[in-house]
mmCIF file of C-alpha atoms in Angstrom:
data_model
loop_
_atom_site.group_PDB
_atom_site.id
_atom_site.type_symbol
_atom_site.label_atom_id
_atom_site.label_comp_id
_atom_site.label_asym_id
_atom_site.label_seq_id
_atom_site.Cartn_x
_atom_site.Cartn_y
_atom_site.Cartn_z
ATOM 1 C CA MET R 277 -28.110 -1.672 -28.385
ATOM 2 C CA LYS R 278 -26.843 -4.832 -26.803
ATOM 3 C CA THR R 279 -27.783 -5.928 -23.332
ATOM 4 C CA ALA R 280 -25.450 -7.688 -20.927
ATOM 5 C CA THR R 281 -26.981 -11.035 -21.919
ATOM 6 C CA ASP R 282 -25.329 -10.771 -25.351
ATOM 7 C CA PHE R 283 -21.853 -11.516 -24.007
ATOM 8 C CA GLY R 284 -21.871 -15.291 -23.872
ATOM 9 C CA VAL R 285 -23.211 -15.651 -20.328
ATOM 10 C CA GLY R 286 -26.960 -15.467 -20.924
ATOM 11 C CA GLN R 287 -27.603 -18.908 -19.473
ATOM 12 C CA GLU R 288 -25.530 -18.175 -16.392
ATOM 13 C CA LEU R 289 -27.201 -14.793 -15.910
ATOM 14 C CA ALA R 290 -30.580 -16.523 -15.892
ATOM 15 C CA LEU R 291 -29.301 -18.677 -13.032
ATOM 16 C CA VAL R 292 -28.057 -15.552 -11.230
ATOM 17 C CA GLU R 293 -31.559 -14.092 -11.535
ATOM 18 C CA ARG R 294 -33.048 -17.275 -10.118
ATOM 19 C CA ARG R 295 -30.588 -17.226 -7.217
ATOM 20 C CA ILE R 296 -31.487 -13.620 -6.487
ATOM 21 C CA ARG R 297 -35.205 -14.441 -6.522
ATOM 22 C CA GLU R 298 -34.607 -17.233 -4.040
ATOM 23 C CA ALA R 299 -32.628 -14.906 -1.788
ATOM 24 C CA ILE R 300 -35.261 -12.158 -1.602
ATOM 25 C CA ARG R 301 -38.005 -14.418 -0.272
ATOM 26 C CA SER R 302 -38.983 -13.288 3.199
ATOM 27 C CA GLU R 303 -41.445 -14.408 5.838
ATOM 28 C CA GLU R 304 -42.688 -10.818 5.639
ATOM 29 C CA PRO R 305 -44.552 -10.489 2.299
ATOM 30 C CA LEU R 306 -44.035 -6.731 2.037
ATOM 31 C CA ILE R 307 -40.245 -7.108 2.130
ATOM 32 C CA THR R 308 -40.443 -9.678 -0.657
ATOM 33 C CA GLU R 309 -42.705 -7.365 -2.657
ATOM 34 C CA ILE R 310 -40.388 -4.364 -2.326
ATOM 35 C CA ALA R 311 -37.267 -6.418 -3.033
ATOM 36 C CA ASP R 312 -38.943 -7.941 -6.083
ATOM 37 C CA TYR R 313 -39.938 -4.448 -7.250
ATOM 38 C CA VAL R 314 -36.347 -3.223 -7.023
ATOM 39 C CA ILE R 315 -34.794 -6.328 -8.585
ATOM 40 C CA GLY R 316 -37.509 -6.525 -11.228
ATOM 41 C CA SER R 317 -36.870 -3.014 -12.508
ATOM 42 C CA GLY R 318 -34.106 -4.550 -14.585
ATOM 43 C CA GLY R 319 -30.752 -2.902 -15.065
ATOM 44 C CA LYS R 320 -27.799 -3.737 -17.211
ATOM 45 C CA ARG R 321 -26.415 -6.483 -14.942
ATOM 46 C CA ILE R 322 -22.890 -5.322 -15.707
ATOM 47 C CA ARG R 323 -21.545 -6.556 -12.367
ATOM 48 C CA PRO R 324 -22.644 -10.192 -12.657
ATOM 49 C CA THR R 325 -21.646 -10.210 -16.335
ATOM 50 C CA VAL R 326 -18.094 -9.142 -15.449
ATOM 51 C CA THR R 327 -17.897 -11.700 -12.636
ATOM 52 C CA LEU R 328 -19.005 -14.542 -14.896
ATOM 53 C CA LEU R 329 -16.767 -13.523 -17.802
ATOM 54 C CA ALA R 330 -13.734 -13.222 -15.508
ATOM 55 C CA PHE R 331 -14.505 -16.710 -14.201
ATOM 56 C CA LYS R 332 -14.612 -18.065 -17.757
ATOM 57 C CA ALA R 333 -11.574 -16.092 -18.925
ATOM 58 C CA VAL R 334 -9.313 -17.965 -16.489
ATOM 59 C CA GLY R 335 -10.746 -21.337 -17.452
ATOM 60 C CA GLY R 336 -13.378 -21.767 -14.730
ATOM 61 C CA LYS R 337 -15.733 -24.661 -15.388
ATOM 62 C CA GLU R 338 -18.096 -25.286 -12.459
ATOM 63 C CA THR R 339 -20.204 -22.140 -12.418
ATOM 64 C CA ASP R 340 -22.299 -22.657 -9.264
ATOM 65 C CA ARG R 341 -20.058 -20.656 -6.949
ATOM 66 C CA ALA R 342 -19.498 -17.917 -9.531
ATOM 67 C CA ILE R 343 -23.268 -17.617 -9.904
ATOM 68 C CA ASP R 344 -23.639 -17.277 -6.131
ATOM 69 C CA MET R 345 -20.934 -14.601 -6.041
ATOM 70 C CA ALA R 346 -22.534 -12.679 -8.898
ATOM 71 C CA ALA R 347 -25.904 -12.845 -7.142
ATOM 72 C CA ALA R 348 -24.428 -11.581 -3.859
ATOM 73 C CA LEU R 349 -22.801 -8.587 -5.550
ATOM 74 C CA GLU R 350 -25.992 -7.725 -7.427
ATOM 75 C CA LEU R 351 -27.956 -7.862 -4.166
ATOM 76 C CA ILE R 352 -25.489 -5.400 -2.616
ATOM 77 C CA HIS R 353 -25.885 -3.161 -5.669
ATOM 78 C CA SER R 354 -29.691 -3.296 -5.407
ATOM 79 C CA ALA R 355 -29.546 -2.419 -1.727
ATOM 80 C CA THR R 356 -27.398 0.628 -2.454
ATOM 81 C CA LEU R 357 -29.858 1.792 -5.137
ATOM 82 C CA ILE R 358 -32.629 1.897 -2.533
ATOM 83 C CA HIS R 359 -30.476 3.849 -0.115
ATOM 84 C CA ASP R 360 -29.093 6.167 -2.814
ATOM 85 C CA ASP R 361 -32.591 7.122 -3.945
ATOM 86 C CA ILE R 362 -33.532 7.945 -0.365
ATOM 87 C CA ASN R 363 -30.366 9.985 0.187
ATOM 88 C CA ASP R 364 -30.754 11.844 -3.113
ATOM 89 C CA GLY R 365 -34.518 12.255 -3.001
ATOM 90 C CA GLY R 366 -34.704 10.504 -6.365
ATOM 91 C CA THR R 367 -38.200 10.287 -7.819
ATOM 92 C CA TYR R 368 -37.731 7.644 -10.500
ATOM 93 C CA ARG R 369 -35.455 4.674 -11.015
ATOM 94 C CA ARG R 370 -35.420 2.997 -14.461
ATOM 95 C CA GLY R 371 -38.732 4.533 -15.441
ATOM 96 C CA ARG R 372 -40.616 3.585 -12.266
ATOM 97 C CA PRO R 373 -41.177 5.407 -8.984
ATOM 98 C CA ALA R 374 -38.285 4.914 -6.572
ATOM 99 C CA ALA R 375 -39.031 2.223 -3.974
ATOM 100 C CA PHE R 376 -39.305 4.685 -1.092
ATOM 101 C CA ARG R 377 -41.796 6.777 -3.099
ATOM 102 C CA LYS R 378 -43.985 3.765 -3.799
ATOM 103 C CA PHE R 379 -43.758 1.880 -0.498
ATOM 104 C CA GLY R 380 -42.618 4.441 2.071
ATOM 105 C CA MET R 381 -39.304 5.561 3.521
ATOM 106 C CA HIS R 382 -39.189 3.165 6.459
ATOM 107 C CA GLU R 383 -40.250 0.160 4.425
ATOM 108 C CA ALA R 384 -37.660 0.859 1.722
ATOM 109 C CA LEU R 385 -34.849 1.362 4.234
ATOM 110 C CA VAL R 386 -35.615 -1.921 5.939
ATOM 111 C CA THR R 387 -35.716 -3.708 2.584
ATOM 112 C CA GLY R 388 -32.324 -2.263 1.693
ATOM 113 C CA ASP R 389 -30.957 -3.656 4.943
ATOM 114 C CA PHE R 390 -32.611 -6.986 4.168
ATOM 115 C CA LEU R 391 -30.893 -7.149 0.770
ATOM 116 C CA PHE R 392 -27.516 -6.454 2.367
ATOM 117 C CA ALA R 393 -28.165 -9.254 4.857
ATOM 118 C CA ARG R 394 -29.131 -11.689 2.125
ATOM 119 C CA ALA R 395 -26.048 -10.739 0.115
ATOM 120 C CA PHE R 396 -23.736 -11.531 3.012
ATOM 121 C CA GLU R 397 -25.648 -14.709 3.782
ATOM 122 C CA ILE R 398 -24.622 -15.907 0.317
ATOM 123 C CA GLY R 399 -21.185 -14.277 0.213
ATOM 124 C CA GLY R 400 -20.251 -15.282 3.742
ATOM 125 C CA LYS R 401 -19.824 -18.874 2.617
ATOM 126 C CA PHE R 402 -16.785 -18.084 0.476
ATOM 127 C CA GLU R 403 -13.118 -18.074 1.404
ATOM 128 C CA ASP R 404 -12.047 -15.445 3.920
ATOM 129 C CA HIS R 405 -10.225 -13.257 1.388
ATOM 130 C CA ILE R 406 -13.335 -13.080 -0.828
ATOM 131 C CA VAL R 407 -15.500 -12.207 2.180
ATOM 132 C CA ASP R 408 -12.992 -9.547 3.246
ATOM 133 C CA MET R 409 -12.932 -8.069 -0.258
ATOM 134 C CA THR R 410 -16.737 -7.959 -0.390
ATOM 135 C CA ALA R 411 -16.876 -6.270 3.014
ATOM 136 C CA ARG R 412 -14.343 -3.657 1.853
ATOM 137 C CA VAL R 413 -16.503 -2.946 -1.167
ATOM 138 C CA ALA R 414 -19.611 -2.474 0.987
ATOM 139 C CA ALA R 415 -17.657 -0.101 3.246
ATOM 140 C CA ALA R 416 -16.304 1.792 0.236
ATOM 141 C CA LEU R 417 -19.830 2.262 -1.098
ATOM 142 C CA ALA R 418 -20.880 3.889 2.159
ATOM 143 C CA GLU R 419 -17.757 6.052 2.230
ATOM 144 C CA GLY R 420 -18.310 7.124 -1.368
ATOM 145 C CA GLU R 421 -21.855 8.201 -0.589
ATOM 146 C CA ILE R 422 -20.703 10.312 2.354
ATOM 147 C CA ARG R 423 -17.927 11.903 0.293
ATOM 148 C CA GLN R 424 -20.369 12.706 -2.504
ATOM 149 C CA LYS R 425 -22.682 14.441 -0.028
ATOM 150 C CA ARG R 426 -19.741 16.305 1.503
ATOM 151 C CA TYR R 427 -18.839 17.784 -1.870
ATOM 152 C CA ALA R 428 -22.401 18.554 -2.958
ATOM 153 C CA GLY R 429 -22.413 22.059 -4.435
ATOM 154 C CA ASP R 430 -18.638 22.392 -4.040
ATOM 155 C CA VAL R 431 -17.489 23.952 -7.313
ATOM 156 C CA ASN R 432 -13.865 23.570 -6.206
ATOM 157 C CA ILE R 433 -13.976 19.779 -6.177
ATOM 158 C CA THR R 434 -11.015 18.345 -8.063
ATOM 159 C CA ARG R 435 -10.980 15.726 -10.770
ATOM 160 C CA GLU R 436 -9.046 13.506 -8.351
ATOM 161 C CA GLU R 437 -11.768 13.713 -5.705
ATOM 162 C CA TYR R 438 -14.469 13.031 -8.292
ATOM 163 C CA LEU R 439 -12.555 9.919 -9.372
ATOM 164 C CA ASN R 440 -12.155 8.909 -5.722
ATOM 165 C CA ILE R 441 -15.929 9.046 -5.254
ATOM 166 C CA ILE R 442 -16.882 7.111 -8.376
ATOM 167 C CA THR R 443 -14.144 4.573 -7.720
ATOM 168 C CA ARG R 444 -15.727 3.793 -4.359
ATOM 169 C CA LYS R 445 -19.333 3.862 -5.526
ATOM 170 C CA THR R 446 -19.080 2.219 -8.950
ATOM 171 C CA ALA R 447 -15.645 0.939 -9.929
ATOM 172 C CA MET R 448 -14.648 -1.013 -6.812
ATOM 173 C CA PRO R 449 -17.738 -3.273 -6.871
ATOM 174 C CA ILE R 450 -17.114 -4.135 -10.535
ATOM 175 C CA SER R 451 -13.422 -4.702 -9.855
ATOM 176 C CA ALA R 452 -14.218 -6.929 -6.879
ATOM 177 C CA GLY R 453 -16.596 -8.962 -9.017
ATOM 178 C CA ALA R 454 -13.885 -9.481 -11.623
ATOM 179 C CA GLN R 455 -11.354 -10.533 -8.984
ATOM 180 C CA ALA R 456 -13.800 -12.844 -7.254
ATOM 181 C CA GLY R 457 -14.735 -14.458 -10.562
ATOM 182 C CA ALA R 458 -11.066 -15.028 -11.336
ATOM 183 C CA ILE R 459 -10.377 -16.519 -7.898
ATOM 184 C CA LEU R 460 -13.362 -18.859 -8.147
ATOM 185 C CA GLY R 461 -12.206 -19.862 -11.628
ATOM 186 C CA GLY R 462 -8.897 -21.040 -10.220
ATOM 187 C CA ALA R 463 -6.705 -18.049 -11.124
ATOM 188 C CA ARG R 464 -3.747 -16.975 -9.047
ATOM 189 C CA GLY R 465 -1.578 -13.887 -8.702
ATOM 190 C CA GLU R 466 -1.244 -11.785 -11.820
ATOM 191 C CA GLN R 467 -4.452 -12.907 -13.517
ATOM 192 C CA ILE R 468 -6.501 -11.818 -10.508
ATOM 193 C CA ASP R 469 -4.768 -8.434 -10.388
ATOM 194 C CA VAL R 470 -5.133 -7.926 -14.143
ATOM 195 C CA LEU R 471 -8.851 -8.629 -14.105
ATOM 196 C CA GLY R 472 -9.205 -6.373 -11.072
ATOM 197 C CA ARG R 473 -7.624 -3.539 -13.069
ATOM 198 C CA TYR R 474 -9.919 -4.304 -15.971
ATOM 199 C CA GLY R 475 -12.970 -4.055 -13.706
ATOM 200 C CA LEU R 476 -11.753 -0.879 -12.025
ATOM 201 C CA ASN R 477 -11.178 0.972 -15.298
ATOM 202 C CA LEU R 478 -14.386 -0.378 -16.814
ATOM 203 C CA GLY R 479 -16.269 0.860 -13.754
ATOM 204 C CA ILE R 480 -14.802 4.360 -14.003
ATOM 205 C CA ALA R 481 -15.681 4.496 -17.711
ATOM 206 C CA PHE R 482 -19.181 3.265 -16.906
ATOM 207 C CA GLN R 483 -19.805 6.023 -14.369
ATOM 208 C CA ILE R 484 -18.398 8.781 -16.588
ATOM 209 C CA VAL R 485 -20.783 7.655 -19.352
ATOM 210 C CA ASP R 486 -23.599 7.631 -16.792
ATOM 211 C CA ASP R 487 -22.776 11.240 -15.929
ATOM 212 C CA ILE R 488 -22.659 12.166 -19.624
ATOM 213 C CA LEU R 489 -26.114 10.675 -20.149
ATOM 214 C CA ASP R 490 -27.440 12.826 -17.314
ATOM 215 C CA VAL R 491 -26.609 15.800 -19.545
ATOM 216 C CA VAL R 492 -27.376 14.520 -23.061
ATOM 217 C CA GLY R 493 -29.586 11.460 -22.497
ATOM 218 C CA ASP R 494 -33.207 10.920 -23.456
ATOM 219 C CA GLY R 495 -35.409 10.813 -20.373
ATOM 220 C CA VAL R 496 -37.683 8.135 -21.850
ATOM 221 C CA VAL R 497 -34.727 5.882 -22.631
ATOM 222 C CA LEU R 498 -32.972 6.621 -19.331
ATOM 223 C CA GLY R 499 -36.071 6.011 -17.251
ATOM 224 C CA LYS R 500 -35.463 9.221 -15.322
ATOM 225 C CA GLN R 501 -35.333 12.903 -16.058
ATOM 226 C CA PRO R 502 -31.893 14.137 -17.194
ATOM 227 C CA GLY R 503 -30.246 16.771 -15.037
ATOM 228 C CA MET R 504 -30.640 14.972 -11.709
ATOM 229 C CA ASP R 505 -26.947 15.463 -10.851
ATOM 230 C CA ILE R 506 -27.339 19.224 -11.205
ATOM 231 C CA LYS R 507 -30.663 19.151 -9.364
ATOM 232 C CA GLU R 508 -28.941 17.369 -6.463
ATOM 233 C CA SER R 509 -25.787 19.564 -6.675
ATOM 234 C CA ASN R 510 -23.569 16.595 -7.530
ATOM 235 C CA VAL R 511 -20.510 18.067 -9.255
ATOM 236 C CA THR R 512 -19.633 15.485 -11.889
ATOM 237 C CA LEU R 513 -16.707 15.432 -14.271
ATOM 238 C CA LEU R 514 -18.759 17.356 -16.843
ATOM 239 C CA ALA R 515 -19.367 20.217 -14.431
ATOM 240 C CA ILE R 516 -15.673 20.173 -13.468
ATOM 241 C CA HIS R 517 -14.677 20.467 -17.137
ATOM 242 C CA ALA R 518 -17.202 23.250 -17.742
ATOM 243 C CA LEU R 519 -16.055 25.226 -14.714
ATOM 244 C CA ASN R 520 -12.359 24.886 -15.509
ATOM 245 C CA ASN R 521 -12.360 24.999 -19.296
ATOM 246 C CA GLY R 522 -15.566 26.700 -20.327
ATOM 247 C CA SER R 523 -14.389 30.108 -21.511
ATOM 248 C CA ALA R 524 -17.508 30.473 -23.666
ATOM 249 C CA ILE R 525 -19.979 30.321 -20.781
ATOM 250 C CA ASP R 526 -21.017 32.491 -17.858
ATOM 251 C CA ARG R 527 -19.045 30.631 -15.192
ATOM 252 C CA SER R 528 -20.505 32.670 -12.337
ATOM 253 C CA GLU R 529 -24.051 31.729 -13.374
ATOM 254 C CA LEU R 530 -23.165 28.040 -13.537
ATOM 255 C CA ILE R 531 -21.596 28.288 -10.084
ATOM 256 C CA ARG R 532 -24.721 29.995 -8.738
ATOM 257 C CA ILE R 533 -26.992 27.250 -10.041
ATOM 258 C CA ILE R 534 -24.785 24.393 -8.813
ATOM 259 C CA ARG R 535 -24.538 25.904 -5.341
ATOM 260 C CA LYS R 536 -28.238 26.677 -5.028
ATOM 261 C CA ARG R 537 -29.896 24.153 -2.745
ATOM 262 C CA LYS R 538 -33.357 24.276 -4.288
ATOM 263 C CA LYS R 539 -33.374 24.667 -8.052
ATOM 264 C CA ASP R 540 -36.262 24.808 -10.467
ATOM 265 C CA TRP R 541 -36.065 22.781 -13.660
ATOM 266 C CA GLY R 542 -35.533 25.926 -15.700
ATOM 267 C CA GLU R 543 -32.269 26.527 -13.848
ATOM 268 C CA VAL R 544 -31.290 22.873 -14.314
ATOM 269 C CA GLN R 545 -31.847 23.185 -18.063
ATOM 270 C CA THR R 546 -29.782 26.390 -18.126
ATOM 271 C CA ALA R 547 -26.902 24.591 -16.407
ATOM 272 C CA ILE R 548 -27.175 21.669 -18.844
ATOM 273 C CA ARG R 549 -27.023 24.057 -21.791
ATOM 274 C CA MET R 550 -23.917 25.775 -20.392
ATOM 275 C CA ILE R 551 -22.180 22.448 -19.742
ATOM 276 C CA ARG R 552 -22.834 21.426 -23.325
ATOM 277 C CA GLU R 553 -21.695 24.779 -24.720
ATOM 278 C CA ALA R 554 -18.471 24.538 -22.715
ATOM 279 C CA GLY R 555 -17.487 21.406 -24.613
ATOM 280 C CA ALA R 556 -17.628 19.358 -21.408
ATOM 281 C CA VAL R 557 -19.516 16.463 -22.997
ATOM 282 C CA GLU R 558 -16.775 15.912 -25.564
ATOM 283 C CA LYS R 559 -14.041 16.158 -22.923
ATOM 284 C CA ALA R 560 -15.829 13.660 -20.693
ATOM 285 C CA ARG R 561 -16.232 11.260 -23.611
ATOM 286 C CA GLU R 562 -12.473 11.451 -24.126
ATOM 287 C CA ASP R 563 -12.009 10.611 -20.431
ATOM 288 C CA ALA R 564 -14.371 7.639 -20.683
ATOM 289 C CA LEU R 565 -12.519 6.411 -23.770
ATOM 290 C CA GLU R 566 -9.200 6.711 -21.909
ATOM 291 C CA TYR R 567 -10.435 4.455 -19.121
ATOM 292 C CA GLY R 568 -11.969 2.089 -21.651
ATOM 293 C CA GLU R 569 -8.570 1.800 -23.312
ATOM 294 C CA LYS R 570 -6.970 1.097 -19.935
ATOM 295 C CA ALA R 571 -9.501 -1.675 -19.344
ATOM 296 C CA ALA R 572 -8.733 -3.153 -22.769
ATOM 297 C CA ALA R 573 -4.978 -2.959 -22.169
ATOM 298 C CA ALA R 574 -5.396 -4.887 -18.920
ATOM 299 C CA LEU R 575 -6.604 -7.858 -20.979
ATOM 300 C CA ASP R 576 -3.431 -8.054 -23.101
ATOM 301 C CA PRO R 577 -1.857 -10.910 -21.084
ATOM 302 C CA PHE R 578 -4.832 -13.165 -21.799
ATOM 303 C CA PRO R 579 -4.981 -15.423 -24.867
ATOM 304 C CA ASP R 580 -7.519 -14.533 -27.538
ATOM 305 C CA VAL R 581 -10.273 -16.781 -26.226
ATOM 306 C CA GLU R 582 -14.001 -16.135 -26.421
ATOM 307 C CA PRO R 583 -14.465 -14.785 -22.838
ATOM 308 C CA ARG R 584 -11.640 -12.282 -23.424
ATOM 309 C CA ARG R 585 -13.332 -11.106 -26.613
ATOM 310 C CA HIS R 586 -16.576 -10.692 -24.714
ATOM 311 C CA LEU R 587 -14.793 -8.660 -22.027
ATOM 312 C CA ARG R 588 -13.459 -6.365 -24.756
ATOM 313 C CA ASN R 589 -16.898 -6.115 -26.356
ATOM 314 C CA LEU R 590 -18.316 -5.189 -22.971
ATOM 315 C CA ILE R 591 -16.063 -2.112 -22.979
ATOM 316 C CA GLU R 592 -17.603 -1.007 -26.290
ATOM 317 C CA PHE R 593 -21.064 -1.616 -24.860
ATOM 318 C CA VAL R 594 -20.285 0.585 -21.846
ATOM 319 C CA LEU R 595 -18.815 3.392 -23.942
ATOM 320 C CA SER R 596 -21.625 3.454 -26.511
ATOM 321 C CA ARG R 597 -24.675 2.948 -24.316
ATOM 322 C CA THR R 598 -27.590 5.370 -24.358
ATOM 323 C CA ALA R 599 -29.235 4.240 -21.132
#
């Protein structure tokens, strides 16, 4: 499977990584160590890839500011991963113990705050409308986390509310990166909006695939045990499909497991089996494909240049990934 570095921005991504490494240096060695641990666990770097490709798609040439923007957004993302793991009680992240498990709750929380501060130290140097957009994204991430917790175990959650949550937590940051890249590349008006729509729909597709992998993925490849959404009572689109369309399953048993606060892994596996038997995986794949097609359609106004082709290829990467 491809990685994000296969989309024509490998050199620029290396510079983003270097900028991130510079930003996480602290006078307190433990903060640097924890930040390096989180950043060093890898990841697909979808957000900086989208930012850089949007910059190139509108004809941007001087990449320094786009690299800074991509680094700032990835720092925000890394900070939210630390906080999400703490909120969810996550044990592993990308095959390694979650930061708070390895270093302690207090130390991880402080490092998350440090990463946010470093992100805004970089991002605060941009034009006001880019700073405002970045601040809205950070606020939306927090709001999405609260909404997700509010609906934990709620088997009556609607598809619309699910989309609201993943839009805030996943799609808006990718969309903001696309818009910021376009702005820094010299775009105006429609091009910025178009790339924002591309990023939004790509982000929704990305999260739906993520939720699918939590049901059908390989734990070794994922770097975490599948079924964590069920374990944490997060009602994803797959559970929504199973509950509303799964005539072949024991709906009351699935409801019982989702609502139960403390589940054993046997119950989690039972819920996974029922979700699969309900045909929810296939329905969710259709949903992801729909948003992938919307992302592709958003690119229609652009000429058939190499960055546009890479943006389209990135959609295929997101839809076909196994980790």
